[in-house]
Short mmCIF file of C-alpha atoms in Angstrom, two decimals:
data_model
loop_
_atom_site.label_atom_id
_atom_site.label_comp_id
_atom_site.label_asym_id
_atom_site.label_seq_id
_atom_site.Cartn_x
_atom_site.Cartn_y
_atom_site.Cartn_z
CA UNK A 241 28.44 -3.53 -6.21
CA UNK A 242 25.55 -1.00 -7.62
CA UNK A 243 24.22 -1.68 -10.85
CA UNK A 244 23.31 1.06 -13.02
CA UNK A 245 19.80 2.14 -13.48
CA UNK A 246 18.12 0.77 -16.81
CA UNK A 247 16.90 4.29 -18.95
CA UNK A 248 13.59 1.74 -19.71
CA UNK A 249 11.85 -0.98 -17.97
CA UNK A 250 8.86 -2.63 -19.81
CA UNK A 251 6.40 -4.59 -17.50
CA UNK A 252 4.31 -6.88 -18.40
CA UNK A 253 1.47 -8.98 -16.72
CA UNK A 254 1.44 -12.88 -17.75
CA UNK A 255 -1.13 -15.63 -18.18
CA UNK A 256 -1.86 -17.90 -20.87
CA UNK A 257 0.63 -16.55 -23.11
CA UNK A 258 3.57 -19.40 -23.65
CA UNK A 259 2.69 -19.06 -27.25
CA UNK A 260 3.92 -15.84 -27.42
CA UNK A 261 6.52 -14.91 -25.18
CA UNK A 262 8.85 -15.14 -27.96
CA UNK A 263 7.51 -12.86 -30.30
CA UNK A 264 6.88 -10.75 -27.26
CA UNK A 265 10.04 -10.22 -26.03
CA UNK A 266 11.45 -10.13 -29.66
CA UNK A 267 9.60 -7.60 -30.88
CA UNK A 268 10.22 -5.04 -27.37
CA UNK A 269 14.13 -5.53 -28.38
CA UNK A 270 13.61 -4.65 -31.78
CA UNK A 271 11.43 -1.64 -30.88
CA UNK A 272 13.25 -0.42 -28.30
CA UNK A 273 16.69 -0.60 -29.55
CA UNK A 274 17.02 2.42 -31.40
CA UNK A 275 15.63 4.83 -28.94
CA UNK A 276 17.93 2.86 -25.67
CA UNK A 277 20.43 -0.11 -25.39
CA UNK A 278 19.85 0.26 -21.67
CA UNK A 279 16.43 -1.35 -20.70
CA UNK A 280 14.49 -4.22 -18.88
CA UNK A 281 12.31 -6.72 -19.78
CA UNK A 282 9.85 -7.73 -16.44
CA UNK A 283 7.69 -10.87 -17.46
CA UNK A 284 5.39 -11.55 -14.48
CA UNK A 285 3.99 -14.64 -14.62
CA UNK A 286 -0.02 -14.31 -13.01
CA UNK A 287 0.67 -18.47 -11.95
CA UNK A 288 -1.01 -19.21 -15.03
CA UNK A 289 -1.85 -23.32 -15.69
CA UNK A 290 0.43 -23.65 -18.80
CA UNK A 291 3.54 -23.10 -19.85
CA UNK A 292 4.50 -19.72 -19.91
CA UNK A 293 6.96 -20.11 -16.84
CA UNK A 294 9.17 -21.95 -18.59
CA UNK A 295 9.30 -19.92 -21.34
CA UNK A 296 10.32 -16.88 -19.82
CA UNK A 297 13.17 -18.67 -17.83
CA UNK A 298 14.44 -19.73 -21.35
CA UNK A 299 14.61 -15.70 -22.56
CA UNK A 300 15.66 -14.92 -19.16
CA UNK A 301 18.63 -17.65 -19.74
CA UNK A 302 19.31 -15.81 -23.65
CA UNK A 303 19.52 -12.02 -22.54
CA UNK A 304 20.17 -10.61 -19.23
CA UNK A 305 17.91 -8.03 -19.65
CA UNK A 306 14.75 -9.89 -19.65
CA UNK A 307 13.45 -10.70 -16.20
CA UNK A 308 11.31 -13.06 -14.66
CA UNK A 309 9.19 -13.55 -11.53
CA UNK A 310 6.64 -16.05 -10.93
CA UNK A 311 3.83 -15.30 -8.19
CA UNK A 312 3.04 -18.09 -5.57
CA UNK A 313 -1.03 -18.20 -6.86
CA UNK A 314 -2.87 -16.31 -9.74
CA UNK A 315 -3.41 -12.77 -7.60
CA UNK A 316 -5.06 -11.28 -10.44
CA UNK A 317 -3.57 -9.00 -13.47
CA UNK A 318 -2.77 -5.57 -11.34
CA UNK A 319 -1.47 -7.26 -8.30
CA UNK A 320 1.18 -8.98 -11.26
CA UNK A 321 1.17 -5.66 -12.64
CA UNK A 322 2.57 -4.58 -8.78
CA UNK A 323 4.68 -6.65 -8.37
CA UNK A 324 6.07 -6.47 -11.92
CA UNK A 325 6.74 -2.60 -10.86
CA UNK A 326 8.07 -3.31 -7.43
CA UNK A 327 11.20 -5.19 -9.11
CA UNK A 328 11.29 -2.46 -12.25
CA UNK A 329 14.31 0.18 -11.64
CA UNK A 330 14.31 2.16 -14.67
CA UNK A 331 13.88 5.77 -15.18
CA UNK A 332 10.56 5.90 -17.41
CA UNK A 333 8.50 2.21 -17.26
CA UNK A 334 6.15 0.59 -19.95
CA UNK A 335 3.28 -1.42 -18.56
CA UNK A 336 1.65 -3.22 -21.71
CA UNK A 337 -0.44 -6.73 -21.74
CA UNK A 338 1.43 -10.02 -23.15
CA UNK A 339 -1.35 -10.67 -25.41
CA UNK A 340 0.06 -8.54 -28.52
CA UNK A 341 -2.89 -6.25 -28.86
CA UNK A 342 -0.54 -3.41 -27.47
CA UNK A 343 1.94 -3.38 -29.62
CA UNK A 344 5.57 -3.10 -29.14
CA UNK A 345 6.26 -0.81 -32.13
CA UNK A 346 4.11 2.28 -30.45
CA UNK A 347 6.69 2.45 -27.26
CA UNK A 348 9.18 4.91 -28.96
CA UNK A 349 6.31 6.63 -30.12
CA UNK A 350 5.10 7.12 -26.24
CA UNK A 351 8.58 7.99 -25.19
CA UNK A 352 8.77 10.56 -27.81
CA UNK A 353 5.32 12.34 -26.88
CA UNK A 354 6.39 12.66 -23.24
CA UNK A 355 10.28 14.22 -23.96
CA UNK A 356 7.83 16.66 -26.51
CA UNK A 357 5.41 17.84 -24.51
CA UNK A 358 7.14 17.30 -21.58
CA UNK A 359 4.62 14.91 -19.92
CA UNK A 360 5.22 12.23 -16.66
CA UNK A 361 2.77 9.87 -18.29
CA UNK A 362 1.47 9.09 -21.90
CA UNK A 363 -1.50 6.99 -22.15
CA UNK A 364 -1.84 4.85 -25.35
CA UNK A 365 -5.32 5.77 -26.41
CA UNK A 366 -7.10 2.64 -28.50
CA UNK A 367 -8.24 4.62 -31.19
CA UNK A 368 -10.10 1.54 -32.77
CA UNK A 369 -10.13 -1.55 -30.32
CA UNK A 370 -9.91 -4.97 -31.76
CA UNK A 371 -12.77 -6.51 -29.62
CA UNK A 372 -15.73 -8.09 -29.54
CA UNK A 373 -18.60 -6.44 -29.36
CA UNK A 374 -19.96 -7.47 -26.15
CA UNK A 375 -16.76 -6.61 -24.55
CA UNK A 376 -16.18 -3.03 -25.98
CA UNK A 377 -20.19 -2.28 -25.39
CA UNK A 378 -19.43 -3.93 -21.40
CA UNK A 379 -16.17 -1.65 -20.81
CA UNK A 380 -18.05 1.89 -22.82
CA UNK A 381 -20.60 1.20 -19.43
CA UNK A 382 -18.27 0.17 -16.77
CA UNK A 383 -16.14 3.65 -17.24
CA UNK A 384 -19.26 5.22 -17.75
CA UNK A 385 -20.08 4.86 -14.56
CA UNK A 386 -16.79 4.33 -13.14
CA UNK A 387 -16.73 8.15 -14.17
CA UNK A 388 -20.36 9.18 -12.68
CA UNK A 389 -19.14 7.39 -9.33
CA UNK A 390 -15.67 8.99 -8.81
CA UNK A 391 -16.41 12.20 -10.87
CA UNK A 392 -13.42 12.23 -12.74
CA UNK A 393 -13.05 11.49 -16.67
CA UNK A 394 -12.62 7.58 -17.64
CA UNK A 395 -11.63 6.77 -21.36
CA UNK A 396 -12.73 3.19 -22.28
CA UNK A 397 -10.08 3.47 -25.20
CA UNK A 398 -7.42 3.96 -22.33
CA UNK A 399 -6.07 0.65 -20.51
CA UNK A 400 -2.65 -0.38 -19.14
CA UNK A 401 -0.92 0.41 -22.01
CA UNK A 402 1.35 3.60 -22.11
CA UNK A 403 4.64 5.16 -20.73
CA UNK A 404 5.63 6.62 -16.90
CA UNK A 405 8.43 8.60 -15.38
CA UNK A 406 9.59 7.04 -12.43
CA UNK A 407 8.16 9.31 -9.78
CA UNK A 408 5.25 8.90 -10.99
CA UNK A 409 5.34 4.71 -10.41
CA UNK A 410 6.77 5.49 -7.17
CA UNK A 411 3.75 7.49 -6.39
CA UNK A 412 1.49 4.50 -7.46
CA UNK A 413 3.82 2.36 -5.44
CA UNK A 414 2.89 4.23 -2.63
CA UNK A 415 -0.58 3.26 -2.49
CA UNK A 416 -0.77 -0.15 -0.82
CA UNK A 417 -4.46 -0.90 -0.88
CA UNK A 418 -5.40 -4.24 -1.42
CA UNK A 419 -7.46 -3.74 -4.32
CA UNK A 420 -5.31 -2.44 -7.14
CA UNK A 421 -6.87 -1.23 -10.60
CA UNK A 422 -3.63 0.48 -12.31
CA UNK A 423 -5.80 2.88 -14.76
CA UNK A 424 -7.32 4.70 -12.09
CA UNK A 425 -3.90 4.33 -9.04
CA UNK A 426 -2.45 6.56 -12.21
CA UNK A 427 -5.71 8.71 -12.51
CA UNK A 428 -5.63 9.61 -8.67
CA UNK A 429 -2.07 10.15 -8.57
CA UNK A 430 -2.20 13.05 -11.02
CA UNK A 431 0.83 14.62 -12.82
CA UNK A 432 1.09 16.10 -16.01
CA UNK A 433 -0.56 13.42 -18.89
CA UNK A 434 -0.80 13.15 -22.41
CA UNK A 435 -2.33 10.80 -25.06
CA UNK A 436 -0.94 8.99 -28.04
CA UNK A 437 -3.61 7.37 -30.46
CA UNK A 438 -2.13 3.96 -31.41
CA UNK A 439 -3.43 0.99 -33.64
CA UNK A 440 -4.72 -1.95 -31.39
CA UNK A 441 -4.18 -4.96 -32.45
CA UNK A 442 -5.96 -8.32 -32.63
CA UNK A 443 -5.45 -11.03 -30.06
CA UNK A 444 -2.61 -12.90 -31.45
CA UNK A 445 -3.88 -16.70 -30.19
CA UNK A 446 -5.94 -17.95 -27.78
CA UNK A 447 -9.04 -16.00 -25.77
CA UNK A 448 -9.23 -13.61 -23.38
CA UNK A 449 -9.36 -14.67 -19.25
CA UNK A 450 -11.31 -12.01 -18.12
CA UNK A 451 -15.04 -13.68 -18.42
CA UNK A 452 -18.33 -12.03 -18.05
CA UNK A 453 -18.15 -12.83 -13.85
CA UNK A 454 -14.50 -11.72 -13.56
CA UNK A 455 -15.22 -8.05 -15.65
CA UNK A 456 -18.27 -8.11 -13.06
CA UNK A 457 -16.37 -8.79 -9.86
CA UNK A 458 -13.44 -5.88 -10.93
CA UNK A 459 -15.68 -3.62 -11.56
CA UNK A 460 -17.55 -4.06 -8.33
CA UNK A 461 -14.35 -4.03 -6.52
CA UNK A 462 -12.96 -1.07 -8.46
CA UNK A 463 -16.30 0.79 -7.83
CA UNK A 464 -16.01 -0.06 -3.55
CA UNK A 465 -12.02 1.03 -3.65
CA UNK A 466 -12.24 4.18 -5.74
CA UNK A 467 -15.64 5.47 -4.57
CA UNK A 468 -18.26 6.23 -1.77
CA UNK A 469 -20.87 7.54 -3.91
CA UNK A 470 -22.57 4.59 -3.64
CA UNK A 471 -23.32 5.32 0.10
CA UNK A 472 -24.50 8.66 -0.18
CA UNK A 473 -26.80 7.28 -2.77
CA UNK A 474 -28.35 5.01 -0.94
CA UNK A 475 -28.47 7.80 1.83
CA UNK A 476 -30.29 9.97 -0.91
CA UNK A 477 -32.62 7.29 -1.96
CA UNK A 478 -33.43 6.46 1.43
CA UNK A 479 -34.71 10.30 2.42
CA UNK A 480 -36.39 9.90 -1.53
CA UNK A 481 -38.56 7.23 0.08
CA UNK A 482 -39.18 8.86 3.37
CA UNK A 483 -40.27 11.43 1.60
CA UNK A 484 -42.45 9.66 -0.38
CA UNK A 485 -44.10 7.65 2.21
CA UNK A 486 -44.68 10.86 4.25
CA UNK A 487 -46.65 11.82 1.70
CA UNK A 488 -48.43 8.83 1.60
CA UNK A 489 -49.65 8.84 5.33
CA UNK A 490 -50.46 12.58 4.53
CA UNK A 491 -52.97 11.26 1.95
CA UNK A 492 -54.16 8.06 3.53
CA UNK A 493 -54.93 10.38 6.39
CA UNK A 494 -57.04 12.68 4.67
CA UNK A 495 -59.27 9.91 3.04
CA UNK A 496 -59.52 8.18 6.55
CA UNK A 497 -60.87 11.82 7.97
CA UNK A 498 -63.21 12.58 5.03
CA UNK A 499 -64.80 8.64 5.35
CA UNK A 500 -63.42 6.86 1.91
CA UNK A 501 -61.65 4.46 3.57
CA UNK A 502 -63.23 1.53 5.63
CA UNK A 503 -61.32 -1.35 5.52
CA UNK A 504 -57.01 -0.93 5.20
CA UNK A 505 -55.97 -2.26 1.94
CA UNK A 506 -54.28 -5.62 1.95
CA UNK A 507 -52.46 -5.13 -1.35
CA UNK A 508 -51.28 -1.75 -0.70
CA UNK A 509 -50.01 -3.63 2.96
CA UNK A 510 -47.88 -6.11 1.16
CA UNK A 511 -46.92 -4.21 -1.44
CA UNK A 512 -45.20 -1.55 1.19
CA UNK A 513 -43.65 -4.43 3.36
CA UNK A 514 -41.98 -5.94 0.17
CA UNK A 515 -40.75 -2.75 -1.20
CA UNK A 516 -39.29 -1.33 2.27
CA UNK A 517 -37.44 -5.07 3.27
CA UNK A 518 -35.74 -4.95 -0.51
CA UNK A 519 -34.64 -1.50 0.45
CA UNK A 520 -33.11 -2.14 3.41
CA UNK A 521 -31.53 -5.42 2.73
CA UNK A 522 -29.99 -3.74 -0.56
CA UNK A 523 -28.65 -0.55 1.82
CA UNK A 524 -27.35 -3.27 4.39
CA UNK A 525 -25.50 -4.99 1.39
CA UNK A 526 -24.02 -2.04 0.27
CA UNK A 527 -22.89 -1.35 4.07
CA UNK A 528 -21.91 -4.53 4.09
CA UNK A 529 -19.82 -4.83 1.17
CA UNK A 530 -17.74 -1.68 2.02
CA UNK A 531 -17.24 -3.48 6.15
CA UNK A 532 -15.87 -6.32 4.02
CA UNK A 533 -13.73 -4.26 1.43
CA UNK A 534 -12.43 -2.56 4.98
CA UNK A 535 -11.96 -5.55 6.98
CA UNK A 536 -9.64 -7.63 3.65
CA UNK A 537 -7.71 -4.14 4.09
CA UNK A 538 -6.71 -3.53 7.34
CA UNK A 539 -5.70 -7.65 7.82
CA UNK A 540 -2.80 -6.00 5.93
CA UNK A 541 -1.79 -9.40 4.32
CA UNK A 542 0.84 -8.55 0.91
CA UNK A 543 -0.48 -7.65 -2.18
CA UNK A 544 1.65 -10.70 -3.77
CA UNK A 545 3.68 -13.68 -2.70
CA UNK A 546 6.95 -14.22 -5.38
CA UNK A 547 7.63 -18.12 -5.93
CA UNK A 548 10.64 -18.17 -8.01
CA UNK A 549 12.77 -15.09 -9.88
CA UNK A 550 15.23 -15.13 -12.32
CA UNK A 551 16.52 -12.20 -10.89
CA UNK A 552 17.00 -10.48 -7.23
CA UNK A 553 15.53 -7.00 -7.28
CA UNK A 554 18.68 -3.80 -6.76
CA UNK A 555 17.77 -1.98 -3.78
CA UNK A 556 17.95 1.99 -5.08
#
């Protein structure tokens, strides 16, 4: 028996939310409502250590429309955020974070940008973000360079949050990499894309997961999956110092010849062996890091494991 295509589905990464899944999901129905009755609720739940799983079962149990999956371990937000759009069927999909700083009320606001312009994709642009300081000065320098790396434009004020036509999640479906980073899947993908300035709100309870070492391990890994400038850096830099050192013989040379040098410098000795072994063990890391990035690839393991569902995805 087919089941019709929801108009919306609304995705939405979860972990360490149980105090709001309620409001959540209560304030998507009220939003949403007047622009579609037909629409989905996908609550993925990131294996988080409290009690958010049974909290979605419960609004899974009270309306049909909201679903639920549960992950086997904590894979990480845009693996959920995967797997959240593997199981979605509907024509245009929301992807939003559970944590009430996108707000619900901006989706028919999205939806209304992209049947004006037309547009396959409206970001919601952050026009003020309700952060700390640290963590709005950290993010303004990760998509800084982010953007120097892969030479294409990265807005800090641009996250998860925002509205997509279904060919264009296919597309982003189609890439199975192993590292997933959903801004910039969407970035590479292309299609026509507009912005929506909407009010960001503050966290609603509790703190954020992401940590100083987990913002510094995504970034790496977004940096190694989206990028090879760093290679032909370090290929630059290396000719830089060839350069430079040919130079240096050309000059040590000449004072040799002309008599002003009698005994080889010791400091100048140590201070070239030191310099030249930090070099190359930084190149060989960077080498390295990419063989690793390859080698977690081509194992070809999936990008998620589900544990439980509340419902079985409709094969389209």
């Amino acid at each position: 028996m087919s089941v019709p295509k929801p108009f919306l589905s609304v995705v939405i990464p979860v972990y360490k939310a149980e105090g709001m899944i309620g409001e959540l999901v209560r304030r998507i129905k009220s939003s949403v409502a007047p622009v579609t009755g037909h629409f989905e609720i996908i609550l993925v739940d990131d294996r988080e250590p409290g009690n958010s799983w049974a909290q979605i079962k419960q609004q899974a149990e009270l309306d049909s429309r909201v679903k639920g999956l549960r992950l086997s371990r904590n894979f990480g937000q845009h693996k959920a955020i995967t797997a959240g759009l593997d199981y979605s069927r509907g024509e245009w999909v929301v992807v939003m974070d559970c944590d009430l700083q996108d707000q619900p009320e901006e989706i028919p606001a999205l939806l209304a940008r992209a049947k004006s312009e037309p547009a396959d994709i409206v970001f919601a642009r952050r026009a003020a973000r309700q952060d700390t300081v640290f963590r709005r000065f950290f993010s303004a320098a990760f998509y800084r360079v982010l953007s120097y790396l892969t030479d294409t434009r990265q807005d800090p004020a641009i996250a998860n949050f925002g509205v997509y036509n279904r060919k264009v999640i296919n597309a982003v479906l189609s890439l199975r990499e192993s590292i997933r980073y959903f801004p910039a899947m969407v970035r590479w993908v292309g299609f026509r894309s507009s912005t929506v300035d909407v009010v960001h709100a503050r966290r609603a309870e509790g703190r954020s997961s992401y940590n100083f070492s987990r913002r510094l391990d995504l970034a790496f890994d977004i940096i190694l999956a989206y990028s090879d400038k760093p290679l032909r850096l370090t290929v630059k830099l290396g000719l830089l110092v060839s350069a430079a050192a040919f130079v240096m013989v050309l000059v040590t040379l000449g004072r040799f010849l002309a008599g002003s040098i009698v005994v080889l410098g010791y400091t100048s000795l140590i201070i070239s062996i030191w310099f030249l072994s930090g070099l190359l063990l930084s190149v060989l890391g960077m080498v390295g890091l990419y063989l690793g990035k390859t080698f977690e690839q081509v194992k070809n393991r999936p990008i998620y494991l589900v544990d439980e569902d509340t419902a079985q995805p409709v094969k389209l």
